[in-house]
Amino acid sequence: MEKTKLVNPLTKDCCGCGLCASVCPTSAIEMTADACGYIYPNIDESKCIYCDKCRESCVMNAPHNYGLPIETYAGVRRDKERLKKSSSGGIFAAAAEQILRENGYVCGAAIEEDFSVRHRLIGDLDDLDPLLGSKYVQSDLTPVFGPIIDLLKENKMILFCGTPCQVDAVKRATGAWERLITMEVICSGVPNQKMFRSFINHIGKGNAAGFVFRDKSQGWSYNHCLTYKDGTKKRINNRLSSYMGLWGYLFRDSCYSCPYAQSARNADITVGDYWGIVKKRPDIAKTLDVDKGVSCVVVNTKKGAELLKRSDIDLFESNYDDISAGNGTLRQQSGVPDERQTVLGVWAGSCSWKDMDRYWRKKHYKFYYRLWALLPNWARQVVRVAAGVR
């Protein structure tokens, strides 16, 4: 028999979802990190039976089940205290709580104690908080494929939240069961976990105990909060974060040719920040406390619409053009920055964030970033509105 292998292993076309490893009947595929930390399938030829299931399941190799949006909204959860735990308008949080109240299960990404990022599957409201908020790093999806399939076989309802390629992987793994509801976060691309852990080690100096990418105590923004082992906290303005400053240069190769970056969507619900809402939809913005965060909500299926309607969410009709104006990957792929190979070369040289931070400070840091960080929240809000960011 002629050998057939997983298409495009160790190339830019792999998104690292891990579905190929999950479907392999002989466990011949293991997801492993390359020298820079990006994960790819590693095939043990001695175990491979050439069944071709890996290639047939690959989300980057087979046709995608796209559908055009049916409804578009600005959205905010009604519980303002719980809203503080979410990065924008809390749509995932409110929908997840509803599913859990209905005795279903929720799956989403969490930052673990060792600062790895993995998807967790939960069935209790008390376990939800770690799944809330943004994680600007690729999560490990492989631990949840089997448990999701098992629960669906038991006719349990599951809400899965992840990036578009992860949503597609879970739908393919499960056969897109009726009781699986999928929610995709608008995604520009993902750096890898090795980079993230090195960044945490650099800023935390070995004493980090927790990290929030977008700390709502600093308003609706990209500002971080680092918690040390002694309980003290360090708030980091986005402009002073070398991780976010270099973030767009560090996506895995496949992110720059993402097939999901288009108006047709693959999940039941698409959510993200409604950037530019103050200028695009002042009629909506004036009814909300914008600084607490507002989500854009793109509803793609009847199943998704029904979940939102029974969740504790206020929805305001909007349109796709206004939403996509502040979320470019709803229309097109992220462009490859000219400097990307240089930045990756710095990382590959040592895989130490100390060198990355030094490079960022030399090439990208501006003095006015610190002045911006010193402004009070209300002043930054005024500037963001004037610039059309809010």
Short mmCIF file of N, CA and C in Angstrom, two decimals, residues 214-338:
data_model
loop_
_atom_site.label_atom_id
_atom_site.label_comp_id
_atom_site.label_asym_id
_atom_site.label_seq_id
_atom_site.Cartn_x
_atom_site.Cartn_y
_atom_site.Cartn_z
N ARG A 214 -6.64 41.28 30.38
CA ARG A 214 -7.40 42.52 30.27
C ARG A 214 -8.12 42.76 31.58
N ASP A 215 -7.54 43.63 32.37
CA ASP A 215 -8.00 43.88 33.73
C ASP A 215 -9.08 44.96 33.71
N LYS A 216 -10.32 44.58 34.04
CA LYS A 216 -11.43 45.52 33.97
C LYS A 216 -11.34 46.64 35.00
N SER A 217 -10.53 46.47 36.05
CA SER A 217 -10.38 47.57 37.01
C SER A 217 -9.71 48.77 36.36
N GLN A 218 -9.09 48.53 35.18
CA GLN A 218 -8.46 49.61 34.43
C GLN A 218 -9.32 50.04 33.24
N GLY A 219 -10.61 49.66 33.28
CA GLY A 219 -11.52 50.02 32.21
C GLY A 219 -11.50 49.00 31.08
N TRP A 220 -12.29 49.28 30.05
CA TRP A 220 -12.37 48.42 28.87
C TRP A 220 -11.14 48.69 28.01
N SER A 221 -10.16 47.82 28.13
CA SER A 221 -8.86 48.08 27.51
C SER A 221 -8.11 46.77 27.33
N TYR A 222 -6.85 46.88 26.93
CA TYR A 222 -5.96 45.72 26.83
C TYR A 222 -4.97 45.67 28.00
N ASN A 223 -5.21 46.42 29.06
CA ASN A 223 -4.24 46.51 30.16
C ASN A 223 -4.20 45.23 30.99
N HIS A 224 -3.00 44.82 31.40
CA HIS A 224 -2.80 43.58 32.14
C HIS A 224 -2.84 43.81 33.65
N CYS A 225 -2.94 42.70 34.37
CA CYS A 225 -2.71 42.72 35.82
C CYS A 225 -1.98 41.44 36.21
N LEU A 226 -0.81 41.61 36.83
CA LEU A 226 0.01 40.49 37.30
C LEU A 226 -0.14 40.38 38.82
N THR A 227 -0.40 39.18 39.31
CA THR A 227 -0.47 38.94 40.75
C THR A 227 0.76 38.16 41.18
N TYR A 228 1.42 38.65 42.23
CA TYR A 228 2.61 37.98 42.76
C TYR A 228 2.21 36.95 43.82
N LYS A 229 3.14 36.09 44.16
CA LYS A 229 2.88 35.03 45.13
C LYS A 229 2.54 35.57 46.51
N ASP A 230 2.98 36.79 46.83
CA ASP A 230 2.65 37.38 48.13
C ASP A 230 1.30 38.09 48.11
N GLY A 231 0.59 38.01 46.98
CA GLY A 231 -0.74 38.60 46.88
C GLY A 231 -0.77 40.01 46.32
N THR A 232 0.38 40.66 46.21
CA THR A 232 0.41 42.01 45.65
C THR A 232 0.16 41.95 44.14
N LYS A 233 -0.30 43.09 43.60
CA LYS A 233 -0.64 43.14 42.18
C LYS A 233 0.16 44.24 41.48
N LYS A 234 0.43 43.98 40.22
CA LYS A 234 1.11 44.97 39.37
C LYS A 234 0.26 45.18 38.13
N ARG A 235 -0.22 46.40 37.95
CA ARG A 235 -1.02 46.73 36.77
C ARG A 235 -0.09 47.22 35.66
N ILE A 236 -0.28 46.67 34.48
CA ILE A 236 0.62 46.95 33.36
C ILE A 236 -0.19 47.56 32.22
N ASN A 237 0.08 48.80 31.89
CA ASN A 237 -0.62 49.42 30.77
C ASN A 237 -0.23 48.73 29.47
N ASN A 238 -1.20 48.56 28.60
CA ASN A 238 -0.97 47.89 27.32
C ASN A 238 0.18 48.50 26.55
N ARG A 239 0.30 49.82 26.59
CA ARG A 239 1.36 50.50 25.85
C ARG A 239 2.75 50.17 26.38
N LEU A 240 2.81 49.71 27.63
CA LEU A 240 4.09 49.38 28.25
C LEU A 240 4.34 47.88 28.30
N SER A 241 3.53 47.12 27.57
CA SER A 241 3.69 45.67 27.52
C SER A 241 4.41 45.27 26.25
N SER A 242 5.59 44.73 26.38
CA SER A 242 6.33 44.29 25.19
C SER A 242 5.64 43.09 24.54
N TYR A 243 4.90 42.29 25.32
CA TYR A 243 4.19 41.15 24.76
C TYR A 243 3.12 41.61 23.78
N MET A 244 2.30 42.58 24.21
CA MET A 244 1.27 43.09 23.32
C MET A 244 1.87 43.96 22.23
N GLY A 245 3.00 44.60 22.52
CA GLY A 245 3.66 45.41 21.51
C GLY A 245 4.19 44.59 20.35
N LEU A 246 4.60 43.34 20.64
CA LEU A 246 5.13 42.45 19.59
C LEU A 246 4.13 41.38 19.17
N TRP A 247 2.97 41.37 19.77
CA TRP A 247 1.97 40.31 19.60
C TRP A 247 1.68 40.00 18.12
N GLY A 248 1.43 41.02 17.31
CA GLY A 248 1.07 40.80 15.92
C GLY A 248 2.16 40.20 15.06
N TYR A 249 3.41 40.20 15.56
CA TYR A 249 4.53 39.61 14.82
C TYR A 249 4.72 38.13 15.14
N LEU A 250 4.00 37.64 16.16
CA LEU A 250 4.32 36.34 16.75
C LEU A 250 3.28 35.26 16.48
N PHE A 251 2.29 35.54 15.62
CA PHE A 251 1.30 34.52 15.31
C PHE A 251 1.96 33.33 14.61
N ARG A 252 1.34 32.16 14.76
CA ARG A 252 1.85 31.03 14.00
C ARG A 252 1.60 31.30 12.52
N ASP A 253 2.37 30.65 11.65
CA ASP A 253 2.32 30.95 10.22
C ASP A 253 0.91 30.86 9.64
N SER A 254 0.16 29.86 10.07
CA SER A 254 -1.17 29.65 9.49
C SER A 254 -2.13 30.80 9.76
N CYS A 255 -1.89 31.56 10.81
CA CYS A 255 -2.79 32.66 11.15
C CYS A 255 -2.81 33.73 10.07
N TYR A 256 -1.71 33.88 9.35
CA TYR A 256 -1.64 34.92 8.32
C TYR A 256 -2.31 34.47 7.02
N SER A 257 -2.71 33.21 6.94
CA SER A 257 -3.46 32.73 5.78
C SER A 257 -4.74 32.04 6.26
N CYS A 258 -5.33 32.56 7.31
CA CYS A 258 -6.48 31.93 7.97
C CYS A 258 -7.70 31.87 7.05
N PRO A 259 -8.25 30.69 6.82
CA PRO A 259 -9.43 30.58 5.95
C PRO A 259 -10.72 31.06 6.61
N TYR A 260 -10.66 31.31 7.94
CA TYR A 260 -11.86 31.74 8.67
C TYR A 260 -12.01 33.26 8.71
N ALA A 261 -11.03 33.98 8.20
CA ALA A 261 -11.07 35.45 8.22
C ALA A 261 -11.91 35.95 7.04
N GLN A 262 -13.23 35.89 7.20
CA GLN A 262 -14.17 36.29 6.16
C GLN A 262 -15.53 36.52 6.80
N SER A 263 -16.46 37.04 6.03
CA SER A 263 -17.77 37.37 6.59
C SER A 263 -18.61 36.13 6.87
N ALA A 264 -18.46 35.08 6.09
CA ALA A 264 -19.16 33.83 6.39
C ALA A 264 -18.49 33.17 7.58
N ARG A 265 -19.30 32.65 8.52
CA ARG A 265 -18.77 32.15 9.79
C ARG A 265 -19.02 30.65 9.95
N ASN A 266 -18.34 30.04 10.90
CA ASN A 266 -18.41 28.60 11.08
C ASN A 266 -18.97 28.19 12.44
N ALA A 267 -19.25 29.17 13.32
CA ALA A 267 -19.79 28.88 14.65
C ALA A 267 -21.24 29.33 14.73
N ASP A 268 -21.93 28.88 15.77
CA ASP A 268 -23.31 29.33 15.98
C ASP A 268 -23.35 30.81 16.35
N ILE A 269 -22.34 31.26 17.11
CA ILE A 269 -22.27 32.65 17.56
C ILE A 269 -20.83 33.12 17.43
N THR A 270 -20.64 34.35 16.97
CA THR A 270 -19.32 34.98 16.91
C THR A 270 -19.33 36.18 17.85
N VAL A 271 -18.32 36.28 18.72
CA VAL A 271 -18.28 37.40 19.67
C VAL A 271 -16.90 38.07 19.66
N GLY A 272 -16.90 39.33 20.05
CA GLY A 272 -15.65 40.08 20.17
C GLY A 272 -15.95 41.43 20.78
N ASP A 273 -14.98 42.32 20.76
CA ASP A 273 -15.17 43.69 21.24
C ASP A 273 -15.86 44.51 20.17
N TYR A 274 -16.79 45.35 20.58
CA TYR A 274 -17.41 46.26 19.62
C TYR A 274 -16.59 47.54 19.61
N TRP A 275 -15.41 47.45 18.99
CA TRP A 275 -14.56 48.64 18.89
C TRP A 275 -15.19 49.66 17.95
N GLY A 276 -15.14 50.92 18.36
CA GLY A 276 -15.68 52.00 17.53
C GLY A 276 -17.16 52.25 17.71
N ILE A 277 -17.78 51.65 18.74
CA ILE A 277 -19.22 51.76 18.89
C ILE A 277 -19.68 53.19 19.14
N VAL A 278 -18.87 54.00 19.83
CA VAL A 278 -19.29 55.37 20.16
C VAL A 278 -19.51 56.19 18.90
N LYS A 279 -18.62 56.02 17.93
CA LYS A 279 -18.76 56.77 16.68
C LYS A 279 -19.68 56.08 15.68
N LYS A 280 -19.62 54.75 15.64
CA LYS A 280 -20.43 54.02 14.68
C LYS A 280 -21.90 53.98 15.09
N ARG A 281 -22.14 53.76 16.38
CA ARG A 281 -23.52 53.65 16.87
C ARG A 281 -23.71 54.46 18.14
N PRO A 282 -23.66 55.78 18.05
CA PRO A 282 -23.84 56.62 19.24
C PRO A 282 -25.20 56.42 19.89
N ASP A 283 -26.20 56.01 19.12
CA ASP A 283 -27.53 55.76 19.68
C ASP A 283 -27.51 54.62 20.68
N ILE A 284 -26.67 53.60 20.40
CA ILE A 284 -26.52 52.49 21.34
C ILE A 284 -25.59 52.88 22.49
N ALA A 285 -24.47 53.50 22.14
CA ALA A 285 -23.45 53.80 23.14
C ALA A 285 -23.98 54.70 24.25
N LYS A 286 -24.88 55.62 23.93
CA LYS A 286 -25.36 56.55 24.96
C LYS A 286 -26.26 55.87 25.98
N THR A 287 -26.74 54.68 25.68
CA THR A 287 -27.58 53.94 26.63
C THR A 287 -26.76 53.03 27.53
N LEU A 288 -25.44 52.93 27.28
CA LEU A 288 -24.58 52.00 28.00
C LEU A 288 -23.45 52.72 28.71
N ASP A 289 -22.89 52.06 29.71
CA ASP A 289 -21.64 52.52 30.32
C ASP A 289 -20.52 51.86 29.52
N VAL A 290 -20.07 52.55 28.48
CA VAL A 290 -19.14 51.96 27.52
C VAL A 290 -17.85 51.51 28.18
N ASP A 291 -17.39 52.23 29.19
CA ASP A 291 -16.11 51.88 29.80
C ASP A 291 -16.14 50.53 30.51
N LYS A 292 -17.33 49.99 30.72
CA LYS A 292 -17.43 48.65 31.32
C LYS A 292 -17.36 47.54 30.27
N GLY A 293 -17.32 47.94 28.97
CA GLY A 293 -17.16 46.96 27.90
C GLY A 293 -18.44 46.67 27.15
N VAL A 294 -18.32 46.56 25.84
CA VAL A 294 -19.44 46.23 24.96
C VAL A 294 -18.96 45.17 23.97
N SER A 295 -19.77 44.15 23.76
CA SER A 295 -19.43 43.10 22.80
C SER A 295 -20.15 43.30 21.49
N CYS A 296 -19.52 42.88 20.41
CA CYS A 296 -20.24 42.69 19.16
C CYS A 296 -20.67 41.23 19.13
N VAL A 297 -21.86 40.99 18.62
CA VAL A 297 -22.43 39.64 18.61
C VAL A 297 -22.96 39.36 17.21
N VAL A 298 -22.37 38.37 16.57
CA VAL A 298 -22.81 37.95 15.24
C VAL A 298 -23.47 36.58 15.39
N VAL A 299 -24.75 36.51 15.10
CA VAL A 299 -25.51 35.27 15.26
C VAL A 299 -25.60 34.59 13.90
N ASN A 300 -25.17 33.34 13.85
CA ASN A 300 -25.05 32.64 12.58
C ASN A 300 -26.03 31.49 12.39
N THR A 301 -26.66 31.04 13.48
CA THR A 301 -27.62 29.93 13.40
C THR A 301 -28.79 30.19 14.33
N LYS A 302 -29.89 29.51 14.05
CA LYS A 302 -31.06 29.60 14.93
C LYS A 302 -30.73 29.10 16.32
N LYS A 303 -29.92 28.05 16.40
CA LYS A 303 -29.53 27.49 17.69
C LYS A 303 -28.80 28.52 18.54
N GLY A 304 -27.90 29.29 17.90
CA GLY A 304 -27.19 30.35 18.60
C GLY A 304 -28.12 31.45 19.06
N ALA A 305 -29.07 31.82 18.20
CA ALA A 305 -30.03 32.88 18.55
C ALA A 305 -30.87 32.48 19.75
N GLU A 306 -31.29 31.24 19.80
CA GLU A 306 -32.13 30.78 20.90
C GLU A 306 -31.39 30.81 22.23
N LEU A 307 -30.10 30.46 22.22
CA LEU A 307 -29.32 30.51 23.47
C LEU A 307 -29.20 31.95 23.97
N LEU A 308 -28.93 32.88 23.08
CA LEU A 308 -28.78 34.28 23.48
C LEU A 308 -30.09 34.83 24.05
N LYS A 309 -31.20 34.45 23.47
CA LYS A 309 -32.48 34.98 23.92
C LYS A 309 -32.85 34.51 25.32
N ARG A 310 -32.40 33.34 25.70
CA ARG A 310 -32.72 32.86 27.04
C ARG A 310 -31.61 33.15 28.06
N SER A 311 -30.57 33.86 27.62
CA SER A 311 -29.48 34.24 28.52
C SER A 311 -29.70 35.66 29.05
N ASP A 312 -29.01 36.01 30.10
CA ASP A 312 -29.18 37.30 30.78
C ASP A 312 -28.37 38.38 30.07
N ILE A 313 -28.81 38.74 28.86
CA ILE A 313 -28.05 39.63 27.99
C ILE A 313 -28.98 40.68 27.38
N ASP A 314 -28.52 41.92 27.31
CA ASP A 314 -29.21 42.96 26.57
C ASP A 314 -28.59 43.06 25.18
N LEU A 315 -29.40 42.94 24.15
CA LEU A 315 -28.94 42.98 22.77
C LEU A 315 -29.54 44.18 22.06
N PHE A 316 -28.70 44.87 21.26
CA PHE A 316 -29.12 46.04 20.51
C PHE A 316 -28.78 45.81 19.04
N GLU A 317 -29.77 45.89 18.19
CA GLU A 317 -29.55 45.59 16.77
C GLU A 317 -28.48 46.49 16.17
N SER A 318 -27.60 45.88 15.40
CA SER A 318 -26.52 46.62 14.74
C SER A 318 -26.39 46.06 13.32
N ASN A 319 -25.26 46.34 12.66
CA ASN A 319 -25.05 45.76 11.34
C ASN A 319 -23.61 45.28 11.20
N TYR A 320 -23.41 44.38 10.27
CA TYR A 320 -22.13 43.71 10.12
C TYR A 320 -21.01 44.68 9.74
N ASP A 321 -21.32 45.65 8.89
CA ASP A 321 -20.28 46.59 8.45
C ASP A 321 -19.73 47.39 9.61
N ASP A 322 -20.60 47.86 10.51
CA ASP A 322 -20.13 48.62 11.66
C ASP A 322 -19.28 47.76 12.59
N ILE A 323 -19.68 46.51 12.76
CA ILE A 323 -18.93 45.60 13.62
C ILE A 323 -17.57 45.26 13.00
N SER A 324 -17.56 44.93 11.73
CA SER A 324 -16.31 44.51 11.08
C SER A 324 -15.34 45.66 10.89
N ALA A 325 -15.83 46.91 10.94
CA ALA A 325 -14.94 48.06 10.80
C ALA A 325 -13.89 48.08 11.91
N GLY A 326 -14.25 47.60 13.09
CA GLY A 326 -13.30 47.54 14.20
C GLY A 326 -12.73 46.17 14.44
N ASN A 327 -13.09 45.21 13.59
CA ASN A 327 -12.61 43.83 13.71
C ASN A 327 -12.28 43.31 12.32
N GLY A 328 -11.07 43.64 11.87
CA GLY A 328 -10.68 43.41 10.48
C GLY A 328 -10.75 41.98 10.03
N THR A 329 -10.51 41.00 10.93
CA THR A 329 -10.49 39.61 10.50
C THR A 329 -11.89 39.04 10.29
N LEU A 330 -12.92 39.84 10.48
CA LEU A 330 -14.25 39.44 10.03
C LEU A 330 -14.39 39.66 8.52
N ARG A 331 -13.37 40.29 7.92
CA ARG A 331 -13.40 40.56 6.48
C ARG A 331 -12.21 39.97 5.74
N GLN A 332 -11.03 40.00 6.39
CA GLN A 332 -9.83 39.55 5.70
C GLN A 332 -8.77 39.09 6.71
N GLN A 333 -7.77 38.40 6.20
CA GLN A 333 -6.71 37.85 7.05
C GLN A 333 -5.79 38.94 7.59
N SER A 334 -5.14 38.65 8.69
CA SER A 334 -4.12 39.55 9.22
C SER A 334 -2.95 39.62 8.24
N GLY A 335 -2.47 40.81 7.97
CA GLY A 335 -1.32 40.94 7.08
C GLY A 335 -0.03 40.55 7.78
N VAL A 336 0.91 40.04 7.02
CA VAL A 336 2.21 39.66 7.59
C VAL A 336 3.06 40.92 7.75
N PRO A 337 3.44 41.28 8.98
CA PRO A 337 4.24 42.48 9.18
C PRO A 337 5.62 42.35 8.53
N ASP A 338 6.12 43.42 7.97
CA ASP A 338 7.42 43.40 7.30
C ASP A 338 8.54 42.95 8.25
#
